[in-house]
CSV table of C-alpha atoms and ligand atoms in Angstrom, one decimal:
chain,number,residue,atom,x,y,z
U,1,MET,CA,-11.3,20.6,26.9
U,2,THR,CA,-14.2,19.0,25.3
U,3,MET,CA,-13.8,16.3,22.6
U,4,THR,CA,-17.4,16.6,21.5
U,5,PRO,CA,-18.0,18.2,18.1
U,6,ALA,CA,-19.8,21.5,18.1
U,7,ARG,CA,-22.9,20.0,16.5
U,8,PRO,CA,-24.2,16.5,15.9
U,9,LEU,CA,-22.8,14.8,12.8
U,10,SER,CA,-25.9,13.4,11.3
U,11,ARG,CA,-24.4,12.7,7.9
U,12,ARG,CA,-22.1,10.0,9.1
U,13,SER,CA,-23.5,7.4,11.4
U,14,VAL,CA,-20.0,6.2,12.0
U,15,LEU,CA,-19.1,9.4,13.9
U,16,LYS,CA,-21.9,8.8,16.3
U,17,ILE,CA,-20.5,5.6,17.5
U,18,SER,CA,-18.3,6.7,20.3
U,19,LEU,CA,-18.4,10.4,20.8
U,20,ALA,CA,-19.7,9.8,24.2
U,21,SER,CA,-16.7,7.8,25.4
U,22,ALA,CA,-13.6,9.8,24.8
U,23,ALA,CA,-11.0,7.4,25.9
U,24,VAL,CA,-8.2,9.6,24.8
U,25,ALA,CA,-7.1,12.9,26.2
U,26,PRO,CA,-5.0,14.5,23.6
U,27,VAL,CA,-2.2,16.6,24.8
U,28,LEU,CA,-1.9,20.1,23.4
U,29,SER,CA,1.5,20.5,22.1
U,30,ALA,CA,3.0,23.9,21.6
U,31,GLY,CA,6.3,22.4,20.4
U,32,PRO,CA,7.8,22.5,17.0
U,33,ALA,CA,5.7,21.2,14.1
U,34,LEU,CA,7.7,18.0,14.1
U,35,ALA,CA,7.8,17.0,17.7
U,36,GLY,CA,8.1,13.4,16.7
U,37,GLY,CA,11.6,12.9,17.7
U,38,VAL,CA,12.9,12.3,14.2
U,39,ARG,CA,16.6,11.8,14.1
U,40,SER,CA,18.5,12.0,11.0
U,41,PRO,CA,19.9,8.5,10.2
U,42,LEU,CA,23.1,10.3,9.4
U,43,ALA,CA,23.5,11.7,12.9
U,44,PRO,CA,25.3,9.1,15.0
U,45,ARG,CA,24.1,8.5,18.5
U,46,ALA,CA,26.1,7.0,21.3
U,47,GLY,CA,26.1,3.2,21.2
U,48,ALA,CA,24.0,3.0,18.1
U,49,PRO,CA,25.3,1.9,14.7
U,50,VAL,CA,25.0,4.5,11.9
U,51,PRO,CA,22.6,3.2,9.4
U,52,ALA,CA,24.4,2.5,6.2
U,53,GLY,CA,21.9,3.0,3.5
U,54,PRO,CA,18.5,4.3,2.6
U,55,ILE,CA,16.9,1.0,3.7
U,56,LEU,CA,17.9,-0.4,7.1
U,57,LYS,CA,16.7,-4.0,7.0
U,58,PRO,CA,18.9,-6.7,5.3
U,59,LEU,CA,18.2,-7.2,1.6
U,60,PRO,CA,19.5,-10.6,0.7
U,61,LEU,CA,20.3,-11.0,-3.0
U,62,GLU,CA,18.2,-14.1,-3.3
U,63,GLU,CA,15.1,-12.3,-2.0
U,64,PHE,CA,15.4,-8.7,-3.3
U,65,VAL,CA,16.3,-6.7,-6.4
U,66,VAL,CA,17.5,-3.3,-5.2
U,67,HIS,CA,16.7,-0.1,-7.2
U,68,GLY,CA,18.4,2.8,-5.6
U,69,THR,CA,16.5,3.7,-2.4
U,70,ASN,CA,13.9,1.0,-3.2
U,71,ALA,CA,13.9,-2.8,-3.2
U,72,GLU,CA,11.5,-5.3,-4.7
U,73,MET,CA,10.7,-8.8,-3.7
U,74,ARG,CA,11.8,-11.7,-6.0
U,75,TRP,CA,8.7,-13.8,-6.8
U,76,GLY,CA,10.9,-16.9,-6.9
U,77,SER,CA,11.5,-16.4,-3.2
U,78,VAL,CA,7.8,-16.4,-2.3
U,79,ARG,CA,6.8,-19.4,-0.2
U,80,ALA,CA,3.5,-20.8,-1.5
U,81,ARG,CA,2.6,-21.9,2.0
U,82,GLU,CA,2.5,-18.4,3.4
U,83,ALA,CA,-0.4,-16.2,2.5
U,84,LEU,CA,1.1,-13.1,4.2
U,85,THR,CA,4.4,-11.3,3.3
U,86,SER,CA,6.6,-10.9,6.3
U,87,GLN,CA,8.1,-7.5,6.8
U,88,ALA,CA,11.5,-9.0,6.3
U,89,ASP,CA,10.4,-10.0,2.7
U,90,LEU,CA,8.2,-6.9,1.9
U,91,PHE,CA,9.3,-4.5,-0.8
U,92,VAL,CA,10.5,-1.0,0.3
U,93,ARG,CA,9.7,2.2,-1.5
U,94,ASN,CA,11.5,5.2,-0.1
U,95,HIS,CA,11.6,8.6,-1.6
U,96,THR,CA,14.6,9.4,0.5
U,97,ARG,CA,15.8,7.2,3.3
U,98,THR,CA,14.3,5.4,6.3
U,99,PRO,CA,14.3,7.7,9.3
U,100,VAL,CA,15.0,6.4,12.8
U,101,ILE,CA,12.2,7.6,15.1
U,102,GLU,CA,12.0,7.2,18.8
U,103,ALA,CA,8.6,5.6,19.8
U,104,THR,CA,8.7,7.1,23.3
U,105,THR,CA,8.8,10.7,22.1
U,106,TYR,CA,6.8,10.2,18.9
U,107,ALA,CA,3.4,11.9,18.6
U,108,LEU,CA,0.9,12.2,15.8
U,109,ARG,CA,-0.3,15.7,15.3
U,110,VAL,CA,-3.9,16.4,14.1
U,111,HIS,CA,-5.0,19.9,13.0
U,112,GLY,CA,-7.0,21.7,10.3
U,113,ASP,CA,-10.1,23.9,9.8
U,114,GLY,CA,-12.1,20.7,9.4
U,115,LEU,CA,-11.9,19.8,13.0
U,116,ALA,CA,-15.0,20.5,15.2
U,117,ARG,CA,-12.8,23.1,16.8
U,118,PRO,CA,-10.5,24.3,14.0
U,119,ARG,CA,-6.8,24.3,14.9
U,120,GLY,CA,-3.8,25.7,13.1
U,121,GLU,CA,-0.7,23.7,12.7
U,122,GLY,CA,0.8,25.4,15.8
U,123,GLU,CA,-2.0,24.3,18.1
U,124,ALA,CA,-2.4,20.7,16.7
U,125,LEU,CA,-3.7,18.0,18.9
U,126,SER,CA,-1.0,15.5,19.7
U,127,PHE,CA,-1.4,11.8,20.2
U,128,ARG,CA,1.3,9.5,21.5
U,129,LEU,CA,1.4,5.9,20.5
U,130,ALA,CA,0.1,4.9,23.9
U,131,ASP,CA,-2.9,7.2,23.4
U,132,LEU,CA,-3.7,5.6,20.1
U,133,LYS,CA,-3.3,2.1,21.4
U,134,ARG,CA,-6.1,2.8,24.0
U,135,LEU,CA,-8.6,3.2,21.1
U,136,PRO,CA,-10.5,0.3,19.6
U,137,ARG,CA,-8.1,-2.0,17.7
U,138,THR,CA,-8.8,-3.1,14.1
U,139,THR,CA,-7.0,-5.6,12.0
U,140,ILE,CA,-7.1,-5.3,8.2
U,141,THR,CA,-5.4,-7.8,5.9
U,142,ALA,CA,-4.8,-6.3,2.5
U,143,THR,CA,-2.4,-6.3,-0.4
U,144,HIS,CA,0.1,-3.5,-0.3
U,145,GLU,CA,1.4,-2.4,-3.6
U,146,CYS,CA,3.3,0.4,-5.3
U,147,THR,CA,1.5,2.3,-8.0
U,148,GLY,CA,4.4,1.7,-10.4
U,149,ASN,CA,4.5,-2.1,-9.8
U,150,GLY,CA,5.2,-3.7,-13.2
U,151,ARG,CA,6.5,-0.5,-14.6
U,152,ARG,CA,9.4,-2.1,-16.5
U,153,PHE,CA,6.9,-4.1,-18.6
U,154,PHE,CA,5.9,-0.8,-20.3
U,155,GLU,CA,9.4,-1.1,-21.8
U,156,VAL,CA,10.2,-4.8,-22.1
U,157,GLN,CA,6.7,-5.9,-23.2
U,158,GLN,CA,5.2,-2.9,-24.9
U,159,GLY,CA,8.3,-1.1,-26.2
U,160,THR,CA,7.3,2.3,-24.6
U,161,PRO,CA,9.6,2.9,-21.6
U,162,ALA,CA,8.1,5.0,-18.7
U,163,SER,CA,10.1,7.0,-16.2
U,164,GLY,CA,10.6,5.8,-12.7
U,165,THR,CA,11.8,2.8,-10.7
U,166,PRO,CA,11.8,-0.1,-13.2
U,167,TRP,CA,9.9,-2.5,-10.9
U,168,GLY,CA,9.1,-6.0,-12.1
U,169,LEU,CA,6.1,-7.4,-10.3
U,170,GLY,CA,7.7,-7.5,-6.9
U,171,ALA,CA,6.6,-4.2,-5.4
U,172,VAL,CA,3.7,-5.9,-3.7
U,173,GLY,CA,2.9,-8.0,-0.6
U,174,ALA,CA,0.0,-8.9,1.6
U,175,VAL,CA,0.0,-7.7,5.2
U,176,ARG,CA,-2.2,-8.0,8.3
U,177,TRP,CA,-2.1,-4.4,9.6
U,178,GLU,CA,-3.1,-3.7,13.1
U,179,GLY,CA,-4.0,-0.3,14.4
U,180,VAL,CA,-6.9,2.1,15.0
U,181,LEU,CA,-9.3,3.1,12.3
U,182,LEU,CA,-8.9,6.8,11.5
U,183,ARG,CA,-12.7,7.2,11.9
U,184,ASP,CA,-12.4,6.0,15.5
U,185,LEU,CA,-9.8,8.7,16.2
U,186,LEU,CA,-11.8,11.4,14.3
U,187,ALA,CA,-14.9,10.4,16.2
U,188,ARG,CA,-13.1,11.4,19.4
U,189,VAL,CA,-11.5,14.5,18.0
U,190,GLY,CA,-14.7,15.7,16.3
U,191,ILE,CA,-14.9,16.9,12.8
U,192,ARG,CA,-17.1,19.4,11.0
U,193,ARG,CA,-19.7,18.0,8.7
U,194,ASP,CA,-18.3,20.0,5.8
U,195,ALA,CA,-14.8,18.5,6.1
U,196,VAL,CA,-13.8,17.1,2.7
U,197,SER,CA,-10.2,16.0,2.8
U,198,VAL,CA,-7.3,14.8,5.0
U,199,MET,CA,-3.6,15.5,4.2
U,200,ALA,CA,-1.2,12.9,5.6
U,201,THR,CA,2.4,14.0,6.0
U,202,GLY,CA,5.5,11.8,6.7
U,203,LEU,CA,8.4,12.5,8.9
U,204,ASP,CA,11.1,11.4,6.5
U,205,ASP,CA,13.4,14.0,4.9
U,206,PRO,CA,12.0,16.4,2.4
U,207,PHE,CA,12.0,15.0,-1.2
U,208,VAL,CA,14.5,16.9,-3.4
U,209,SER,CA,14.5,16.0,-7.1
U,210,GLY,CA,16.2,17.8,-10.0
U,211,GLY,CA,17.2,20.6,-7.7
U,212,VAL,CA,13.6,21.2,-6.5
U,213,ASP,CA,12.6,20.7,-2.9
U,214,TYR,CA,9.1,19.3,-2.8
U,215,GLY,CA,8.9,19.2,0.9
U,216,ARG,CA,7.9,16.2,3.0
U,217,VAL,CA,6.2,13.2,1.4
U,218,ARG,CA,2.5,14.0,1.8
U,219,ARG,CA,-0.7,13.2,0.0
U,220,PRO,CA,-4.3,14.2,0.6
U,221,PHE,CA,-7.3,11.8,0.4
U,222,ASP,CA,-11.0,12.3,0.6
U,223,ILE,CA,-13.0,12.3,3.9
U,224,GLU,CA,-15.1,9.3,2.6
U,225,LYS,CA,-12.0,7.1,2.7
U,226,ALA,CA,-11.0,8.6,6.0
U,227,LEU,CA,-14.3,7.6,7.5
U,228,ASP,CA,-14.4,4.2,5.8
U,229,ASP,CA,-11.3,1.9,6.3
U,230,ALA,CA,-8.3,4.2,6.6
U,231,LEU,CA,-6.1,2.7,9.3
U,232,LEU,CA,-3.5,4.2,11.5
U,233,ALA,CA,-1.2,1.1,11.8
U,234,TRP,CA,1.4,0.4,14.4
U,235,GLY,CA,1.7,-3.3,13.6
U,236,ALA,CA,2.2,-5.7,10.7
U,237,ASN,CA,1.5,-9.5,11.0
U,238,GLY,CA,1.5,-9.3,14.8
U,239,GLU,CA,4.8,-7.4,15.1
U,240,PRO,CA,5.6,-3.7,15.5
U,241,LEU,CA,6.3,-2.0,12.2
U,242,LEU,CA,9.9,-2.2,11.0
U,243,PRO,CA,11.6,1.2,10.6
U,244,ASP,CA,11.6,0.7,6.8
U,245,HIS,CA,7.8,0.2,6.8
U,246,GLY,CA,6.9,3.2,8.8
U,247,PHE,CA,7.7,2.7,12.5
U,248,PRO,CA,6.2,3.8,14.8
U,249,LEU,CA,3.0,4.6,12.9
U,250,ARG,CA,1.9,4.6,9.3
U,251,LEU,CA,-1.3,5.3,7.4
U,252,VAL,CA,-2.8,2.4,5.5
U,253,LEU,CA,-5.5,3.1,2.8
U,254,PRO,CA,-6.5,-0.4,1.9
U,255,GLY,CA,-6.8,-1.2,-1.8
U,256,TRP,CA,-5.3,2.2,-2.8
U,257,VAL,CA,-2.0,2.9,-4.5
U,258,GLY,CA,1.0,2.5,-2.2
U,259,ILE,CA,1.8,6.2,-2.1
U,260,ALA,CA,-1.5,6.8,-0.3
U,261,SER,CA,-0.2,4.8,2.7
U,262,ILE,CA,2.1,7.5,4.2
U,263,LYS,CA,4.9,6.0,6.4
U,264,TRP,CA,6.3,7.6,9.5
U,265,LEU,CA,3.0,9.5,9.8
U,266,GLY,CA,3.7,12.9,11.4
U,267,SER,CA,0.5,14.8,10.9
U,268,LEU,CA,-3.0,14.7,9.6
U,269,GLU,CA,-4.7,17.9,8.4
U,270,VAL,CA,-8.5,17.7,8.2
U,271,SER,CA,-9.7,20.4,5.9
U,272,THR,CA,-13.0,21.9,4.6
U,273,THR,CA,-11.3,22.5,1.2
U,274,GLU,CA,-9.7,20.1,-1.2
U,275,GLN,CA,-6.0,19.8,-0.5
U,276,THR,CA,-3.2,19.2,-3.0
U,277,SER,CA,0.4,18.1,-2.9
U,278,PRO,CA,2.8,17.2,-5.7
U,279,TRP,CA,2.0,13.6,-4.9
U,280,ASN,CA,-1.5,14.0,-6.2
U,281,THR,CA,-1.0,16.7,-8.8
U,282,LYS,CA,2.4,16.2,-10.3
U,283,TRP,CA,2.8,12.5,-9.6
U,284,TYR,CA,0.5,9.5,-9.1
U,285,ARG,CA,-1.9,10.8,-11.8
U,286,MET,CA,-2.2,9.6,-15.3
U,287,THR,CA,-0.4,11.9,-17.7
U,288,GLY,CA,0.7,11.4,-21.3
U,289,GLY,CA,-0.5,8.6,-23.6
U,290,ASP,CA,-4.2,8.9,-24.3
U,291,HIS,CA,-5.0,10.3,-20.9
U,292,PRO,CA,-6.8,13.7,-20.6
U,293,ALA,CA,-4.9,16.5,-19.1
U,294,ASP,CA,-7.1,16.6,-16.0
U,295,ALA,CA,-7.1,12.9,-15.0
U,296,PRO,CA,-7.8,12.6,-11.3
U,297,PRO,CA,-5.3,11.5,-8.7
U,298,LEU,CA,-5.0,7.7,-8.6
U,299,THR,CA,-6.8,5.8,-5.9
U,300,LEU,CA,-7.6,2.1,-6.4
U,301,ASN,CA,-5.0,-0.4,-7.5
U,302,PRO,CA,-5.8,-2.5,-10.5
U,303,VAL,CA,-6.0,-6.3,-11.0
U,304,ARG,CA,-2.6,-8.1,-11.3
U,305,SER,CA,-1.2,-11.6,-11.3
U,306,ALA,CA,2.2,-13.1,-10.8
U,307,PHE,CA,3.7,-16.6,-10.9
U,308,GLU,CA,5.8,-17.6,-7.9
U,309,LEU,CA,8.8,-18.0,-10.1
U,310,ASP,CA,11.9,-16.0,-10.8
U,311,TRP,CA,12.2,-14.2,-14.1
U,312,ASP,CA,13.8,-16.6,-16.7
U,313,ALA,CA,13.2,-19.5,-14.2
U,314,VAL,CA,14.6,-22.9,-15.2
U,315,LEU,CA,12.2,-25.7,-14.6
U,316,PRO,CA,13.2,-29.4,-14.6
U,317,ALA,CA,11.2,-31.3,-17.1
U,318,ALA,CA,8.5,-33.5,-15.6
U,319,ARG,CA,5.2,-35.1,-16.7
U,320,THR,CA,3.4,-32.4,-14.9
U,321,ILE,CA,4.8,-29.2,-13.4
U,322,THR,CA,2.6,-27.5,-10.7
U,323,LEU,CA,2.7,-23.8,-11.3
U,324,THR,CA,1.7,-21.5,-8.4
U,325,GLY,CA,1.0,-17.8,-8.3
U,326,ARG,CA,-1.2,-15.1,-6.9
U,327,SER,CA,-3.7,-12.5,-8.2
U,328,TRP,CA,-5.0,-9.5,-6.4
U,329,SER,CA,-7.1,-6.3,-6.9
U,330,GLY,CA,-7.4,-3.1,-5.0
U,331,ALA,CA,-11.2,-3.1,-5.4
U,332,ALA,CA,-12.6,-6.6,-4.7
U,333,PRO,CA,-11.7,-10.2,-4.1
U,334,ILE,CA,-10.4,-12.3,-7.1
U,335,VAL,CA,-13.1,-14.6,-8.4
U,336,ARG,CA,-11.4,-16.3,-11.4
U,337,VAL,CA,-7.8,-16.8,-12.6
U,338,GLU,CA,-6.8,-18.2,-16.0
U,339,VAL,CA,-3.5,-19.4,-17.2
U,340,SER,CA,-2.1,-19.8,-20.8
U,341,ILE,CA,0.9,-21.8,-21.6
U,342,ASP,CA,0.7,-21.2,-25.3
U,343,GLY,CA,1.3,-17.5,-25.5
U,344,GLY,CA,-2.4,-16.5,-25.0
U,345,ALA,CA,-4.0,-18.8,-27.7
U,346,THR,CA,-5.9,-20.9,-25.2
U,347,TRP,CA,-6.7,-20.3,-21.5
U,348,ARG,CA,-7.6,-22.7,-18.7
U,349,ALA,CA,-8.9,-21.9,-15.2
U,350,ALA,CA,-6.4,-22.1,-12.4
U,351,ASP,CA,-7.4,-23.7,-9.0
U,352,LEU,CA,-8.0,-21.0,-6.5
U,353,ARG,CA,-6.6,-21.9,-3.1
U,354,ASP,CA,-8.0,-18.9,-1.2
U,355,LYS,CA,-11.7,-18.7,-1.9
U,356,PRO,CA,-13.3,-15.3,-1.9
U,357,ARG,CA,-14.7,-14.8,1.6
U,358,ARG,CA,-18.2,-13.6,2.2
U,359,GLY,CA,-18.2,-10.0,3.3
U,360,ALA,CA,-14.7,-9.4,1.9
U,361,GLY,CA,-14.4,-6.2,-0.1
U,362,HIS,CA,-14.5,-2.6,0.5
U,363,GLY,CA,-16.3,-0.6,3.1
U,364,ALA,CA,-15.6,-1.1,6.8
U,365,GLY,CA,-19.3,-0.8,7.5
U,366,HIS,CA,-20.2,-4.3,6.4
U,367,GLY,CA,-18.8,-7.3,8.1
U,368,ALA,CA,-16.0,-5.4,9.7
U,369,GLY,CA,-15.9,-3.8,13.1
U,370,HIS,CA,-13.7,-3.0,16.0
U,371,GLY,CA,-11.2,-5.6,16.7
U,372,ARG,CA,-12.4,-7.8,13.8
U,373,THR,CA,-10.4,-8.8,10.8
U,374,ARG,CA,-11.3,-7.8,7.3
U,375,ASP,CA,-9.7,-9.5,4.3
U,376,LEU,CA,-8.7,-7.7,1.1
U,377,SER,CA,-5.8,-10.0,0.5
U,378,TRP,CA,-4.5,-11.7,-2.6
U,379,THR,CA,-5.6,-15.1,-3.9
U,380,ARG,CA,-3.2,-17.9,-4.2
U,381,TRP,CA,-3.7,-20.3,-7.1
U,382,SER,CA,-2.1,-23.3,-8.8
U,383,TYR,CA,-2.1,-24.8,-12.3
U,384,GLN,CA,-1.1,-28.2,-13.5
U,385,TRP,CA,1.1,-27.8,-16.6
U,386,ARG,CA,0.9,-31.2,-18.3
U,387,ARG,CA,3.7,-32.5,-20.6
U,388,PRO,CA,5.7,-29.3,-20.9
U,389,ALA,CA,8.1,-29.5,-23.8
U,390,VAL,CA,11.7,-29.0,-23.2
U,391,GLY,CA,12.7,-25.5,-24.3
U,392,ALA,CA,11.7,-21.8,-23.9
U,393,HIS,CA,8.1,-20.9,-22.9
U,394,GLU,CA,6.1,-17.9,-21.9
U,395,LEU,CA,3.6,-18.3,-19.0
U,396,LEU,CA,0.6,-16.0,-18.8
U,397,ALA,CA,-1.9,-15.5,-16.0
U,398,ARG,CA,-4.9,-13.2,-15.9
U,399,ALA,CA,-7.5,-12.6,-13.2
U,400,ARG,CA,-11.0,-11.2,-12.7
U,401,ASP,CA,-12.2,-9.6,-9.5
U,402,ALA,CA,-15.7,-9.5,-8.0
U,403,ALA,CA,-16.2,-6.0,-9.3
U,404,GLY,CA,-15.8,-7.3,-12.9
U,405,ARG,CA,-12.4,-5.9,-13.5
U,406,THR,CA,-10.0,-7.9,-15.6
U,407,GLN,CA,-6.5,-7.7,-17.0
U,408,PRO,CA,-6.0,-6.5,-20.6
U,409,LEU,CA,-3.4,-7.7,-23.0
U,410,VAL,CA,-1.9,-4.2,-23.3
U,411,ALA,CA,-1.8,-1.6,-20.5
U,412,ALA,CA,-2.6,2.0,-21.2
U,413,TYR,CA,0.6,3.9,-21.5
U,414,ASN,CA,1.3,6.9,-19.2
U,415,ASP,CA,4.4,8.9,-18.6
U,416,GLY,CA,4.7,7.8,-14.9
U,417,GLY,CA,4.5,4.1,-15.7
U,418,TYR,CA,1.6,3.7,-13.3
U,419,LEU,CA,-0.9,0.8,-13.0
U,420,PHE,CA,0.6,-1.7,-15.4
U,421,ASP,CA,-2.2,-4.2,-15.3
U,422,ALA,CA,-1.7,-6.1,-18.5
U,423,VAL,CA,-1.0,-9.8,-18.6
U,424,VAL,CA,2.7,-10.3,-18.0
U,425,ARG,CA,4.5,-12.8,-20.3
U,426,HIS,CA,6.7,-14.7,-17.9
U,427,PRO,CA,9.7,-16.4,-19.6
U,428,VAL,CA,10.8,-19.8,-18.4
U,429,THR,CA,12.9,-22.6,-19.8
U,430,VAL,CA,12.1,-26.3,-19.3
U,431,VAL,CA,15.3,-28.4,-19.3
K,1,LIG,N1,6.6,9.1,4.4
K,1,LIG,C1,6.6,8.3,3.3
K,1,LIG,N2,5.6,7.5,3.0
K,1,LIG,C2,5.6,6.8,1.9
K,1,LIG,C3,6.6,6.8,1.0
K,1,LIG,C4,7.8,7.6,1.3
K,1,LIG,O1,8.8,7.6,0.6
K,1,LIG,N3,7.7,8.4,2.4
K,1,LIG,N4,6.6,6.0,-0.1
K,1,LIG,C5,5.2,5.6,-0.5
K,1,LIG,C6,5.2,4.7,-1.6
K,1,LIG,S1,5.4,5.3,-3.2
K,1,LIG,C7,4.9,3.4,-1.4
K,1,LIG,S2,4.7,2.3,-2.7
K,1,LIG,C8,4.7,2.8,0.0
K,1,LIG,C9,5.7,1.7,0.2
K,1,LIG,O2,5.6,1.2,1.5
K,1,LIG,P1,6.7,0.2,2.1
K,1,LIG,O3,8.0,0.7,1.8
K,1,LIG,O4,6.3,0.0,3.5
K,1,LIG,O5,6.5,-1.1,1.3
K,1,LIG,O6,4.9,3.8,1.0
K,1,LIG,C10,4.4,5.1,0.6
K,1,LIG,N5,4.5,5.9,1.8
K,2,LIG,MO1,4.8,3.6,-4.6
């Protein structure tokens, strides 16, 4: 079987890179559509404990707030020293529950009419983890964040509740993902030059809500992202993925809304037509408020900032209190952060601890390459709060990214409570 596309792909130089050296020989699998060895967490196996809940890792109360099948990180538990979020501390967003998948029998299936040799689902190419690990490795450090992060502030700060998990600001982390760029896999598989979209489908249980079965969690994305920095990740911060974060393989679309990064990746369909799923038509689009009826599916995450403090934190009075926090953007590095300790009347610059790196930003074509590290991570900052008065205060922080995007004082309302990017008023008490 040849892995070379039927004709040269002149449009995208990236695809030219390694067509000659097909290091991977995909196995044709005639097996069932989900040959990945998914086991229902409810089905006990000999010698293995039956997972108790939708999330398998421990969720200590001091570190997490649990919302049903989801859990967010408490900002007061963030350690200023550590730039990255360990998987143990990372928020979890599950539509259903974490599946337990055997790495040895797992395989990623790739099909669609956008492949150089079109393949239906039943004749998908199948890649085991070991096959993928033979491809060039790439590491990308990026913030990872739920689209609905900050949703509860639509209610508590703006008086307009939105439906969905009432996240504070803790549905975010920064992770060093390790894996293979999707473009490196597609270069070996070969795609047609008129391929336009890729559908990623997870292996977790179908999502049922309000009596409707929406099928497996899946979302399409455009071929430009697929050929830019989309990563098939098997590692996080130097360790294999935890089951809750997508073991054995997840998609990572750096800078994009969390839903784009499909966990427990079962299949990729490369298509010559636009694809849809409820996750880009019904949800994860702006509806309601002042948004037009045909607003496009959400892609980039906005600019946000948080103090490394619990909500309603109590701070011992001192001549100067050092406040620390982080700001991040899905589009570009943070270039400026301002803090207000008087409710927004006056603002002063915070000291940025992580300076924007040259070459950081989007596009794997510049400054990024095989086996090299790119940085789309958050920026840690600090602020000296001098002579804080004893009593109740609101702390505000706002950031600007290198793309010129900032944080407004009011976020645009939408029914799904997505992209709350306004300055959050963080209450603290000095005693
Ligand atoms: N298969 C699958 N992928 C998924 C989800 C899911 O429920 N199932 N949730 C999505 C959402 S909404 C988010 S915010 C991120 C959360 O990733 P994490 O749980 O590893 O932090 O995964 C995305 N990928
Ligand atoms: Mo999400």
